[in-house]
JSON list of C-alpha atoms in Angstrom, two decimals:
[
{"chain": "K", "resi": 1, "resn": "GLN", "atom": "CA", "xyz": [-8.89, 23.89, -2.27]},
{"chain": "K", "resi": 2, "resn": "ALA", "atom": "CA", "xyz": [-12.16, 22.38, -1.46]},
{"chain": "K", "resi": 3, "resn": "GLY", "atom": "CA", "xyz": [-12.14, 18.85, -0.30]},
{"chain": "K", "resi": 4, "resn": "LEU", "atom": "CA", "xyz": [-14.33, 15.98, 0.68]},
{"chain": "K", "resi": 5, "resn": "THR", "atom": "CA", "xyz": [-16.08, 16.00, 3.88]},
{"chain": "K", "resi": 6, "resn": "GLN", "atom": "CA", "xyz": [-15.41, 13.15, 6.74]},
{"chain": "K", "resi": 7, "resn": "PRO", "atom": "CA", "xyz": [-16.29, 12.97, 10.06]},
{"chain": "K", "resi": 8, "resn": "PRO", "atom": "CA", "xyz": [-12.78, 13.48, 12.10]},
{"chain": "K", "resi": 9, "resn": "SER", "atom": "CA", "xyz": [-13.59, 10.49, 14.16]},
{"chain": "K", "resi": 10, "resn": "VAL", "atom": "CA", "xyz": [-15.56, 7.33, 14.86]},
{"chain": "K", "resi": 11, "resn": "SER", "atom": "CA", "xyz": [-15.36, 4.84, 17.71]},
{"chain": "K", "resi": 12, "resn": "MET", "atom": "CA", "xyz": [-17.39, 1.50, 17.59]},
{"chain": "K", "resi": 13, "resn": "ASP", "atom": "CA", "xyz": [-16.94, -1.51, 19.63]},
{"chain": "K", "resi": 14, "resn": "LEU", "atom": "CA", "xyz": [-15.07, -4.62, 18.75]},
{"chain": "K", "resi": 15, "resn": "ARG", "atom": "CA", "xyz": [-16.82, -7.18, 16.30]},
{"chain": "K", "resi": 16, "resn": "GLN", "atom": "CA", "xyz": [-19.50, -4.28, 15.64]},
{"chain": "K", "resi": 17, "resn": "THR", "atom": "CA", "xyz": [-20.01, -2.52, 12.27]},
{"chain": "K", "resi": 18, "resn": "ALA", "atom": "CA", "xyz": [-18.75, 1.07, 11.48]},
{"chain": "K", "resi": 19, "resn": "THR", "atom": "CA", "xyz": [-19.83, 3.10, 8.36]},
{"chain": "K", "resi": 20, "resn": "LEU", "atom": "CA", "xyz": [-17.68, 5.89, 7.50]},
{"chain": "K", "resi": 21, "resn": "THR", "atom": "CA", "xyz": [-18.83, 8.70, 5.16]},
{"chain": "K", "resi": 22, "resn": "CYS", "atom": "CA", "xyz": [-17.56, 11.24, 2.74]},
{"chain": "K", "resi": 23, "resn": "ILE", "atom": "CA", "xyz": [-19.72, 13.90, 1.29]},
{"chain": "K", "resi": 24, "resn": "GLY", "atom": "CA", "xyz": [-18.70, 15.43, -1.97]},
{"chain": "K", "resi": 25, "resn": "THR", "atom": "CA", "xyz": [-20.25, 17.23, -4.59]},
{"chain": "K", "resi": 26, "resn": "SER", "atom": "CA", "xyz": [-21.81, 16.42, -8.21]},
{"chain": "K", "resi": 27, "resn": "ASN", "atom": "CA", "xyz": [-18.30, 17.12, -9.72]},
{"chain": "K", "resi": 28, "resn": "ASN", "atom": "CA", "xyz": [-16.26, 14.53, -7.53]},
{"chain": "K", "resi": 29, "resn": "VAL", "atom": "CA", "xyz": [-17.92, 11.93, -5.55]},
{"chain": "K", "resi": 30, "resn": "GLY", "atom": "CA", "xyz": [-21.03, 12.39, -7.67]},
{"chain": "K", "resi": 31, "resn": "TYR", "atom": "CA", "xyz": [-19.15, 12.16, -10.93]},
{"chain": "K", "resi": 32, "resn": "GLU", "atom": "CA", "xyz": [-17.11, 9.16, -10.84]},
{"chain": "K", "resi": 33, "resn": "GLY", "atom": "CA", "xyz": [-17.23, 7.64, -7.32]},
{"chain": "K", "resi": 34, "resn": "ALA", "atom": "CA", "xyz": [-14.62, 7.85, -4.50]},
{"chain": "K", "resi": 35, "resn": "LEU", "atom": "CA", "xyz": [-11.50, 5.49, -3.58]},
{"chain": "K", "resi": 36, "resn": "TRP", "atom": "CA", "xyz": [-11.13, 4.61, 0.03]},
{"chain": "K", "resi": 37, "resn": "LEU", "atom": "CA", "xyz": [-7.71, 4.22, 1.68]},
{"chain": "K", "resi": 38, "resn": "GLN", "atom": "CA", "xyz": [-6.92, 2.83, 5.12]},
{"chain": "K", "resi": 39, "resn": "HIS", "atom": "CA", "xyz": [-3.33, 4.46, 6.74]},
{"chain": "K", "resi": 40, "resn": "HIS", "atom": "CA", "xyz": [-1.59, 3.49, 9.68]},
{"chain": "K", "resi": 41, "resn": "GLN", "atom": "CA", "xyz": [1.01, 5.86, 10.68]},
{"chain": "K", "resi": 42, "resn": "GLY", "atom": "CA", "xyz": [4.16, 5.06, 9.62]},
{"chain": "K", "resi": 43, "resn": "HIS", "atom": "CA", "xyz": [3.16, 3.16, 6.76]},
{"chain": "K", "resi": 44, "resn": "PRO", "atom": "CA", "xyz": [2.05, 4.00, 3.16]},
{"chain": "K", "resi": 45, "resn": "PRO", "atom": "CA", "xyz": [-1.74, 4.18, 2.87]},
{"chain": "K", "resi": 46, "resn": "LYS", "atom": "CA", "xyz": [-3.36, 0.90, 1.45]},
{"chain": "K", "resi": 47, "resn": "LEU", "atom": "CA", "xyz": [-6.29, 1.08, -1.03]},
{"chain": "K", "resi": 48, "resn": "LEU", "atom": "CA", "xyz": [-9.36, -0.56, 0.40]},
{"chain": "K", "resi": 49, "resn": "SER", "atom": "CA", "xyz": [-11.97, 0.32, -2.44]},
{"chain": "K", "resi": 50, "resn": "HIS", "atom": "CA", "xyz": [-11.64, 1.61, -6.24]},
{"chain": "K", "resi": 51, "resn": "ARG", "atom": "CA", "xyz": [-13.89, 4.28, -7.42]},
{"chain": "K", "resi": 52, "resn": "ASN", "atom": "CA", "xyz": [-16.15, 1.85, -8.96]},
{"chain": "K", "resi": 53, "resn": "ASP", "atom": "CA", "xyz": [-16.62, 0.32, -5.51]},
{"chain": "K", "resi": 54, "resn": "HIS", "atom": "CA", "xyz": [-14.57, -2.63, -6.31]},
{"chain": "K", "resi": 55, "resn": "ARG", "atom": "CA", "xyz": [-12.30, -4.12, -3.38]},
{"chain": "K", "resi": 56, "resn": "PRO", "atom": "CA", "xyz": [-8.90, -4.96, -4.60]},
{"chain": "K", "resi": 57, "resn": "SER", "atom": "CA", "xyz": [-7.69, -8.29, -4.27]},
{"chain": "K", "resi": 58, "resn": "GLY", "atom": "CA", "xyz": [-6.41, -9.38, -0.78]},
{"chain": "K", "resi": 59, "resn": "ILE", "atom": "CA", "xyz": [-8.49, -6.99, 0.98]},
{"chain": "K", "resi": 60, "resn": "SER", "atom": "CA", "xyz": [-11.02, -8.37, 3.36]},
{"chain": "K", "resi": 61, "resn": "GLU", "atom": "CA", "xyz": [-14.54, -8.71, 2.61]},
{"chain": "K", "resi": 62, "resn": "ARG", "atom": "CA", "xyz": [-15.33, -6.95, 5.66]},
{"chain": "K", "resi": 63, "resn": "PHE", "atom": "CA", "xyz": [-14.52, -3.77, 3.80]},
{"chain": "K", "resi": 64, "resn": "SER", "atom": "CA", "xyz": [-17.15, -2.61, 1.55]},
{"chain": "K", "resi": 65, "resn": "ALA", "atom": "CA", "xyz": [-17.55, 0.47, -0.34]},
{"chain": "K", "resi": 66, "resn": "SER", "atom": "CA", "xyz": [-20.88, 2.20, -1.68]},
{"chain": "K", "resi": 67, "resn": "ARG", "atom": "CA", "xyz": [-22.14, 5.55, -3.14]},
{"chain": "K", "resi": 68, "resn": "SER", "atom": "CA", "xyz": [-25.12, 7.44, -3.30]},
{"chain": "K", "resi": 69, "resn": "GLN", "atom": "CA", "xyz": [-25.41, 10.48, -5.14]},
{"chain": "K", "resi": 70, "resn": "ASN", "atom": "CA", "xyz": [-22.76, 12.83, -3.61]},
{"chain": "K", "resi": 71, "resn": "THR", "atom": "CA", "xyz": [-21.64, 10.50, -0.76]},
{"chain": "K", "resi": 72, "resn": "ALA", "atom": "CA", "xyz": [-19.64, 7.76, -0.50]},
{"chain": "K", "resi": 73, "resn": "SER", "atom": "CA", "xyz": [-19.73, 5.10, 2.41]},
{"chain": "K", "resi": 74, "resn": "LEU", "atom": "CA", "xyz": [-17.39, 2.55, 3.79]},
{"chain": "K", "resi": 75, "resn": "THR", "atom": "CA", "xyz": [-18.61, -0.40, 5.92]},
{"chain": "K", "resi": 76, "resn": "ILE", "atom": "CA", "xyz": [-16.49, -2.12, 7.87]},
{"chain": "K", "resi": 77, "resn": "THR", "atom": "CA", "xyz": [-17.88, -5.33, 9.40]},
{"chain": "K", "resi": 78, "resn": "GLY", "atom": "CA", "xyz": [-16.77, -7.44, 12.54]},
{"chain": "K", "resi": 79, "resn": "LEU", "atom": "CA", "xyz": [-14.36, -4.73, 13.58]},
{"chain": "K", "resi": 80, "resn": "GLN", "atom": "CA", "xyz": [-10.97, -5.92, 14.81]},
{"chain": "K", "resi": 81, "resn": "PRO", "atom": "CA", "xyz": [-8.49, -4.12, 16.74]},
{"chain": "K", "resi": 82, "resn": "GLU", "atom": "CA", "xyz": [-6.25, -3.97, 13.48]},
{"chain": "K", "resi": 83, "resn": "ASP", "atom": "CA", "xyz": [-8.83, -1.91, 11.89]},
{"chain": "K", "resi": 84, "resn": "GLU", "atom": "CA", "xyz": [-7.86, 1.20, 14.09]},
{"chain": "K", "resi": 85, "resn": "ALA", "atom": "CA", "xyz": [-6.51, 3.68, 11.46]},
{"chain": "K", "resi": 86, "resn": "ASP", "atom": "CA", "xyz": [-7.18, 6.39, 9.61]},
{"chain": "K", "resi": 87, "resn": "TYR", "atom": "CA", "xyz": [-9.46, 6.08, 6.67]},
{"chain": "K", "resi": 88, "resn": "TYR", "atom": "CA", "xyz": [-9.62, 8.65, 3.58]},
{"chain": "K", "resi": 89, "resn": "CYS", "atom": "CA", "xyz": [-11.76, 9.00, 0.56]},
{"chain": "K", "resi": 90, "resn": "SER", "atom": "CA", "xyz": [-10.52, 10.83, -2.64]},
{"chain": "K", "resi": 91, "resn": "ALA", "atom": "CA", "xyz": [-11.96, 11.56, -5.85]},
{"chain": "K", "resi": 92, "resn": "TRP", "atom": "CA", "xyz": [-11.38, 13.27, -8.96]},
{"chain": "K", "resi": 93, "resn": "ASP", "atom": "CA", "xyz": [-12.91, 16.74, -9.08]},
{"chain": "K", "resi": 94, "resn": "ARG", "atom": "CA", "xyz": [-13.90, 17.60, -12.92]},
{"chain": "K", "resi": 95, "resn": "SER", "atom": "CA", "xyz": [-14.29, 21.32, -11.92]},
{"chain": "K", "resi": 96, "resn": "LEU", "atom": "CA", "xyz": [-10.80, 21.68, -10.33]},
{"chain": "K", "resi": 97, "resn": "SER", "atom": "CA", "xyz": [-9.19, 19.28, -12.85]},
{"chain": "K", "resi": 98, "resn": "ALA", "atom": "CA", "xyz": [-7.53, 17.80, -9.71]},
{"chain": "K", "resi": 99, "resn": "TRP", "atom": "CA", "xyz": [-7.95, 15.13, -7.06]},
{"chain": "K", "resi": 100, "resn": "VAL", "atom": "CA", "xyz": [-9.47, 15.89, -3.67]},
{"chain": "K", "resi": 101, "resn": "PHE", "atom": "CA", "xyz": [-9.23, 14.12, -0.37]},
{"chain": "K", "resi": 102, "resn": "GLY", "atom": "CA", "xyz": [-11.19, 14.03, 2.59]},
{"chain": "K", "resi": 103, "resn": "GLY", "atom": "CA", "xyz": [-9.73, 15.17, 6.00]},
{"chain": "K", "resi": 104, "resn": "GLY", "atom": "CA", "xyz": [-9.74, 11.68, 7.18]},
{"chain": "K", "resi": 105, "resn": "THR", "atom": "CA", "xyz": [-11.59, 9.72, 9.85]},
{"chain": "K", "resi": 106, "resn": "LYS", "atom": "CA", "xyz": [-10.02, 8.38, 12.81]},
{"chain": "K", "resi": 107, "resn": "LEU", "atom": "CA", "xyz": [-11.52, 4.94, 13.53]},
{"chain": "K", "resi": 108, "resn": "THR", "atom": "CA", "xyz": [-11.12, 3.83, 17.34]},
{"chain": "K", "resi": 109, "resn": "VAL", "atom": "CA", "xyz": [-12.28, 0.08, 18.00]},
{"chain": "K", "resi": 110, "resn": "LEU", "atom": "CA", "xyz": [-13.10, -0.02, 21.66]},
{"chain": "Y", "resi": 1, "resn": "GLN", "atom": "CA", "xyz": [6.87, -7.79, -8.42]},
{"chain": "Y", "resi": 2, "resn": "VAL", "atom": "CA", "xyz": [5.10, -4.25, -8.65]},
{"chain": "Y", "resi": 3, "resn": "LYS", "atom": "CA", "xyz": [7.05, -1.91, -6.68]},
{"chain": "Y", "resi": 4, "resn": "LEU", "atom": "CA", "xyz": [7.53, 2.05, -6.04]},
{"chain": "Y", "resi": 5, "resn": "VAL", "atom": "CA", "xyz": [11.19, 3.00, -4.49]},
{"chain": "Y", "resi": 6, "resn": "GLN", "atom": "CA", "xyz": [11.26, 6.40, -3.17]},
{"chain": "Y", "resi": 7, "resn": "SER", "atom": "CA", "xyz": [14.82, 8.30, -2.39]},
{"chain": "Y", "resi": 8, "resn": "GLY", "atom": "CA", "xyz": [15.67, 8.98, 0.91]},
{"chain": "Y", "resi": 9, "resn": "THR", "atom": "CA", "xyz": [15.34, 11.63, 3.63]},
{"chain": "Y", "resi": 10, "resn": "GLU", "atom": "CA", "xyz": [15.75, 15.20, 2.72]},
{"chain": "Y", "resi": 11, "resn": "VAL", "atom": "CA", "xyz": [16.53, 18.26, 5.06]},
{"chain": "Y", "resi": 12, "resn": "LYS", "atom": "CA", "xyz": [16.59, 21.48, 3.30]},
{"chain": "Y", "resi": 13, "resn": "LYS", "atom": "CA", "xyz": [16.42, 25.16, 4.62]},
{"chain": "Y", "resi": 14, "resn": "PRO", "atom": "CA", "xyz": [13.77, 27.53, 3.85]},
{"chain": "Y", "resi": 15, "resn": "GLY", "atom": "CA", "xyz": [13.67, 28.86, 0.24]},
{"chain": "Y", "resi": 16, "resn": "ALA", "atom": "CA", "xyz": [15.47, 26.02, -0.99]},
{"chain": "Y", "resi": 17, "resn": "LEU", "atom": "CA", "xyz": [14.38, 23.34, -3.71]},
{"chain": "Y", "resi": 18, "resn": "VAL", "atom": "CA", "xyz": [13.86, 19.56, -3.18]},
{"chain": "Y", "resi": 19, "resn": "LYS", "atom": "CA", "xyz": [13.70, 16.84, -5.79]},
{"chain": "Y", "resi": 20, "resn": "ILE", "atom": "CA", "xyz": [12.44, 13.80, -4.94]},
{"chain": "Y", "resi": 21, "resn": "SER", "atom": "CA", "xyz": [12.63, 10.38, -7.00]},
{"chain": "Y", "resi": 22, "resn": "CYS", "atom": "CA", "xyz": [10.22, 7.49, -7.42]},
{"chain": "Y", "resi": 23, "resn": "THR", "atom": "CA", "xyz": [11.69, 4.29, -9.21]},
{"chain": "Y", "resi": 24, "resn": "ALA", "atom": "CA", "xyz": [9.02, 1.70, -10.32]},
{"chain": "Y", "resi": 25, "resn": "SER", "atom": "CA", "xyz": [9.80, -1.89, -10.99]},
{"chain": "Y", "resi": 26, "resn": "GLY", "atom": "CA", "xyz": [7.14, -4.40, -12.08]},
{"chain": "Y", "resi": 27, "resn": "PHE", "atom": "CA", "xyz": [5.10, -2.29, -14.51]},
{"chain": "Y", "resi": 28, "resn": "LEU", "atom": "CA", "xyz": [5.59, 0.09, -17.01]},
{"chain": "Y", "resi": 29, "resn": "LEU", "atom": "CA", "xyz": [5.55, 3.95, -15.65]},
{"chain": "Y", "resi": 30, "resn": "THR", "atom": "CA", "xyz": [4.13, 5.15, -19.03]},
{"chain": "Y", "resi": 31, "resn": "SER", "atom": "CA", "xyz": [1.07, 2.76, -18.60]},
{"chain": "Y", "resi": 32, "resn": "ASN", "atom": "CA", "xyz": [-0.46, 4.51, -15.51]},
{"chain": "Y", "resi": 33, "resn": "HIS", "atom": "CA", "xyz": [-1.38, 7.94, -14.25]},
{"chain": "Y", "resi": 34, "resn": "MET", "atom": "CA", "xyz": [1.10, 8.59, -11.57]},
{"chain": "Y", "resi": 35, "resn": "HIS", "atom": "CA", "xyz": [0.54, 10.68, -8.68]},
{"chain": "Y", "resi": 36, "resn": "TRP", "atom": "CA", "xyz": [2.17, 12.63, -5.72]},
{"chain": "Y", "resi": 37, "resn": "VAL", "atom": "CA", "xyz": [0.40, 12.60, -2.28]},
{"chain": "Y", "resi": 38, "resn": "ARG", "atom": "CA", "xyz": [1.82, 14.31, 0.79]},
{"chain": "Y", "resi": 39, "resn": "GLN", "atom": "CA", "xyz": [1.17, 14.32, 4.61]},
{"chain": "Y", "resi": 40, "resn": "ALA", "atom": "CA", "xyz": [2.38, 17.03, 7.06]},
{"chain": "Y", "resi": 41, "resn": "PRO", "atom": "CA", "xyz": [2.77, 16.03, 10.82]},
{"chain": "Y", "resi": 42, "resn": "GLY", "atom": "CA", "xyz": [-0.59, 16.12, 12.37]},
{"chain": "Y", "resi": 43, "resn": "GLN", "atom": "CA", "xyz": [-2.40, 16.37, 9.16]},
{"chain": "Y", "resi": 44, "resn": "GLY", "atom": "CA", "xyz": [-4.32, 14.38, 6.60]},
{"chain": "Y", "resi": 45, "resn": "LEU", "atom": "CA", "xyz": [-3.32, 13.31, 3.19]},
{"chain": "Y", "resi": 46, "resn": "GLU", "atom": "CA", "xyz": [-3.09, 15.89, 0.40]},
{"chain": "Y", "resi": 47, "resn": "TRP", "atom": "CA", "xyz": [-2.82, 15.26, -2.94]},
{"chain": "Y", "resi": 48, "resn": "MET", "atom": "CA", "xyz": [-0.30, 17.40, -4.98]},
{"chain": "Y", "resi": 49, "resn": "ALA", "atom": "CA", "xyz": [-0.06, 16.35, -8.94]},
{"chain": "Y", "resi": 50, "resn": "VAL", "atom": "CA", "xyz": [-0.49, 13.71, -11.45]},
{"chain": "Y", "resi": 51, "resn": "ILE", "atom": "CA", "xyz": [1.60, 12.94, -14.72]},
{"chain": "Y", "resi": 52, "resn": "THR", "atom": "CA", "xyz": [-0.77, 11.05, -17.32]},
{"chain": "Y", "resi": 53, "resn": "PRO", "atom": "CA", "xyz": [0.21, 8.98, -20.09]},
{"chain": "Y", "resi": 54, "resn": "PRO", "atom": "CA", "xyz": [0.92, 8.89, -22.79]},
{"chain": "Y", "resi": 55, "resn": "GLY", "atom": "CA", "xyz": [2.07, 12.54, -23.25]},
{"chain": "Y", "resi": 56, "resn": "ASP", "atom": "CA", "xyz": [3.15, 13.11, -19.81]},
{"chain": "Y", "resi": 57, "resn": "ALA", "atom": "CA", "xyz": [0.40, 15.77, -19.35]},
{"chain": "Y", "resi": 58, "resn": "THR", "atom": "CA", "xyz": [0.73, 16.94, -15.66]},
{"chain": "Y", "resi": 59, "resn": "PHE", "atom": "CA", "xyz": [-2.14, 18.40, -13.31]},
{"chain": "Y", "resi": 60, "resn": "TYR", "atom": "CA", "xyz": [-1.25, 20.06, -10.24]},
{"chain": "Y", "resi": 61, "resn": "ALA", "atom": "CA", "xyz": [-2.93, 20.99, -7.11]},
{"chain": "Y", "resi": 62, "resn": "GLN", "atom": "CA", "xyz": [-3.99, 24.74, -6.87]},
{"chain": "Y", "resi": 63, "resn": "ASP", "atom": "CA", "xyz": [-1.90, 25.22, -3.73]},
{"chain": "Y", "resi": 64, "resn": "PHE", "atom": "CA", "xyz": [1.18, 24.24, -5.60]},
{"chain": "Y", "resi": 65, "resn": "GLN", "atom": "CA", "xyz": [1.18, 25.83, -8.91]},
{"chain": "Y", "resi": 66, "resn": "GLY", "atom": "CA", "xyz": [4.11, 27.67, -9.84]},
{"chain": "Y", "resi": 67, "resn": "ARG", "atom": "CA", "xyz": [6.56, 25.88, -7.45]},
{"chain": "Y", "resi": 68, "resn": "LEU", "atom": "CA", "xyz": [5.75, 22.16, -8.38]},
{"chain": "Y", "resi": 69, "resn": "THR", "atom": "CA", "xyz": [7.13, 20.18, -11.33]},
{"chain": "Y", "resi": 70, "resn": "VAL", "atom": "CA", "xyz": [6.70, 16.54, -11.81]},
{"chain": "Y", "resi": 71, "resn": "THR", "atom": "CA", "xyz": [8.26, 14.77, -14.75]},
{"chain": "Y", "resi": 72, "resn": "ARG", "atom": "CA", "xyz": [9.42, 11.27, -15.65]},
{"chain": "Y", "resi": 73, "resn": "ASP", "atom": "CA", "xyz": [12.29, 9.50, -17.04]},
{"chain": "Y", "resi": 74, "resn": "THR", "atom": "CA", "xyz": [11.19, 6.30, -19.18]},
{"chain": "Y", "resi": 75, "resn": "SER", "atom": "CA", "xyz": [14.86, 5.14, -19.67]},
{"chain": "Y", "resi": 76, "resn": "THR", "atom": "CA", "xyz": [14.95, 4.58, -15.96]},
{"chain": "Y", "resi": 77, "resn": "ALA", "atom": "CA", "xyz": [11.60, 4.34, -14.88]},
{"chain": "Y", "resi": 78, "resn": "THR", "atom": "CA", "xyz": [11.59, 6.87, -12.59]},
{"chain": "Y", "resi": 79, "resn": "LEU", "atom": "CA", "xyz": [9.32, 9.55, -11.59]},
{"chain": "Y", "resi": 80, "resn": "PHE", "atom": "CA", "xyz": [10.20, 12.90, -10.07]},
{"chain": "Y", "resi": 81, "resn": "MET", "atom": "CA", "xyz": [8.82, 15.38, -7.83]},
{"chain": "Y", "resi": 82, "resn": "GLU", "atom": "CA", "xyz": [10.55, 19.11, -7.54]},
{"chain": "Y", "resi": 83, "resn": "LEU", "atom": "CA", "xyz": [9.30, 21.52, -5.15]},
{"chain": "Y", "resi": 84, "resn": "SER", "atom": "CA", "xyz": [10.81, 24.76, -4.97]},
{"chain": "Y", "resi": 85, "resn": "SER", "atom": "CA", "xyz": [10.39, 27.71, -2.62]},
{"chain": "Y", "resi": 86, "resn": "LEU", "atom": "CA", "xyz": [10.51, 25.42, 0.41]},
{"chain": "Y", "resi": 87, "resn": "THR", "atom": "CA", "xyz": [8.60, 26.78, 3.86]},
{"chain": "Y", "resi": 88, "resn": "ALA", "atom": "CA", "xyz": [8.29, 25.22, 7.01]},
{"chain": "Y", "resi": 89, "resn": "GLU", "atom": "CA", "xyz": [4.88, 24.14, 5.69]},
{"chain": "Y", "resi": 90, "resn": "ASP", "atom": "CA", "xyz": [6.34, 21.96, 3.33]},
{"chain": "Y", "resi": 91, "resn": "THR", "atom": "CA", "xyz": [7.95, 19.64, 6.26]},
{"chain": "Y", "resi": 92, "resn": "ALA", "atom": "CA", "xyz": [5.86, 16.27, 5.40]},
{"chain": "Y", "resi": 93, "resn": "ILE", "atom": "CA", "xyz": [6.21, 12.74, 4.20]},
{"chain": "Y", "resi": 94, "resn": "TYR", "atom": "CA", "xyz": [5.82, 12.78, 0.23]},
{"chain": "Y", "resi": 95, "resn": "TYR", "atom": "CA", "xyz": [4.35, 9.73, -1.33]},
{"chain": "Y", "resi": 96, "resn": "CYS", "atom": "CA", "xyz": [4.27, 8.58, -5.00]},
{"chain": "Y", "resi": 97, "resn": "THR", "atom": "CA", "xyz": [1.57, 6.27, -5.96]},
{"chain": "Y", "resi": 98, "resn": "ARG", "atom": "CA", "xyz": [0.28, 4.44, -9.02]},
{"chain": "Y", "resi": 99, "resn": "GLU", "atom": "CA", "xyz": [-3.44, 4.77, -10.15]},
{"chain": "Y", "resi": 100, "resn": "ALA", "atom": "CA", "xyz": [-4.94, 2.04, -11.67]},
{"chain": "Y", "resi": 101, "resn": "THR", "atom": "CA", "xyz": [-8.78, 1.36, -12.42]},
{"chain": "Y", "resi": 102, "resn": "GLY", "atom": "CA", "xyz": [-9.87, 4.20, -10.25]},
{"chain": "Y", "resi": 103, "resn": "GLY", "atom": "CA", "xyz": [-7.50, 3.60, -7.32]},
{"chain": "Y", "resi": 104, "resn": "PHE", "atom": "CA", "xyz": [-4.06, 4.17, -5.77]},
{"chain": "Y", "resi": 105, "resn": "ASP", "atom": "CA", "xyz": [-3.09, 0.72, -5.85]},
{"chain": "Y", "resi": 106, "resn": "VAL", "atom": "CA", "xyz": [0.64, 0.97, -5.36]},
{"chain": "Y", "resi": 107, "resn": "TRP", "atom": "CA", "xyz": [2.52, 3.14, -3.18]},
{"chain": "Y", "resi": 108, "resn": "GLY", "atom": "CA", "xyz": [6.37, 4.03, -2.38]},
{"chain": "Y", "resi": 109, "resn": "GLN", "atom": "CA", "xyz": [7.39, 3.80, 0.96]},
{"chain": "Y", "resi": 110, "resn": "GLY", "atom": "CA", "xyz": [7.26, 7.64, 1.63]},
{"chain": "Y", "resi": 111, "resn": "THR", "atom": "CA", "xyz": [10.11, 10.23, 1.68]},
{"chain": "Y", "resi": 112, "resn": "VAL", "atom": "CA", "xyz": [10.60, 12.39, 4.77]},
{"chain": "Y", "resi": 113, "resn": "VAL", "atom": "CA", "xyz": [11.47, 16.00, 3.71]},
{"chain": "Y", "resi": 114, "resn": "THR", "atom": "CA", "xyz": [11.93, 18.56, 6.58]},
{"chain": "Y", "resi": 115, "resn": "VAL", "atom": "CA", "xyz": [12.41, 22.09, 6.22]},
{"chain": "Y", "resi": 116, "resn": "SER", "atom": "CA", "xyz": [14.28, 23.92, 8.90]},
{"chain": "Y", "resi": 117, "resn": "SER", "atom": "CA", "xyz": [16.53, 26.83, 9.35]}
]
């Protein structure tokens, strides 16, 4: 089943800014946007951004999501050690009548 | 407090069936789309299915068509996921999650399923 495309890994220095991308199509990301999840192994995923790019309450302002056509992005400013995790995007695909996930990006904070 | 609590670890033999439960508290199970997502060892998150209010329509990922069934018992506020014809590739952590305003905002703690002969 076709999924969204994310870079497998990104490494950035402490206190720097990381931008993670998620490439889809007009049937998914371009249709209703993508949500973003943070996943630390051993814990359930945590929602960082709704499909409308809104941050849930309790999520740091350092996390911001945006979309340009079929590409969604998650920007994390002032990187902290605890930001080291796997990040996933997901979107509803109207052609598949199914949700699709990206393969995930492993963020390393140096 | 909004919460999803899943049933415990399962160990199954190939060809068997597994049924996992997910009990909701703090909100009405029938008010939200409810999803199942899994993560196999060393792999990413994989969407499996959604059950939608109010008529309990279900949508399944193509990879699970024919062997996955998601149901809901409103009297006990419990969501169920039943996966049949298990193989080793079904070894994974299975999560239930609530969809609200375009996001998976509440997650169960995860259920480990191991398929091994």
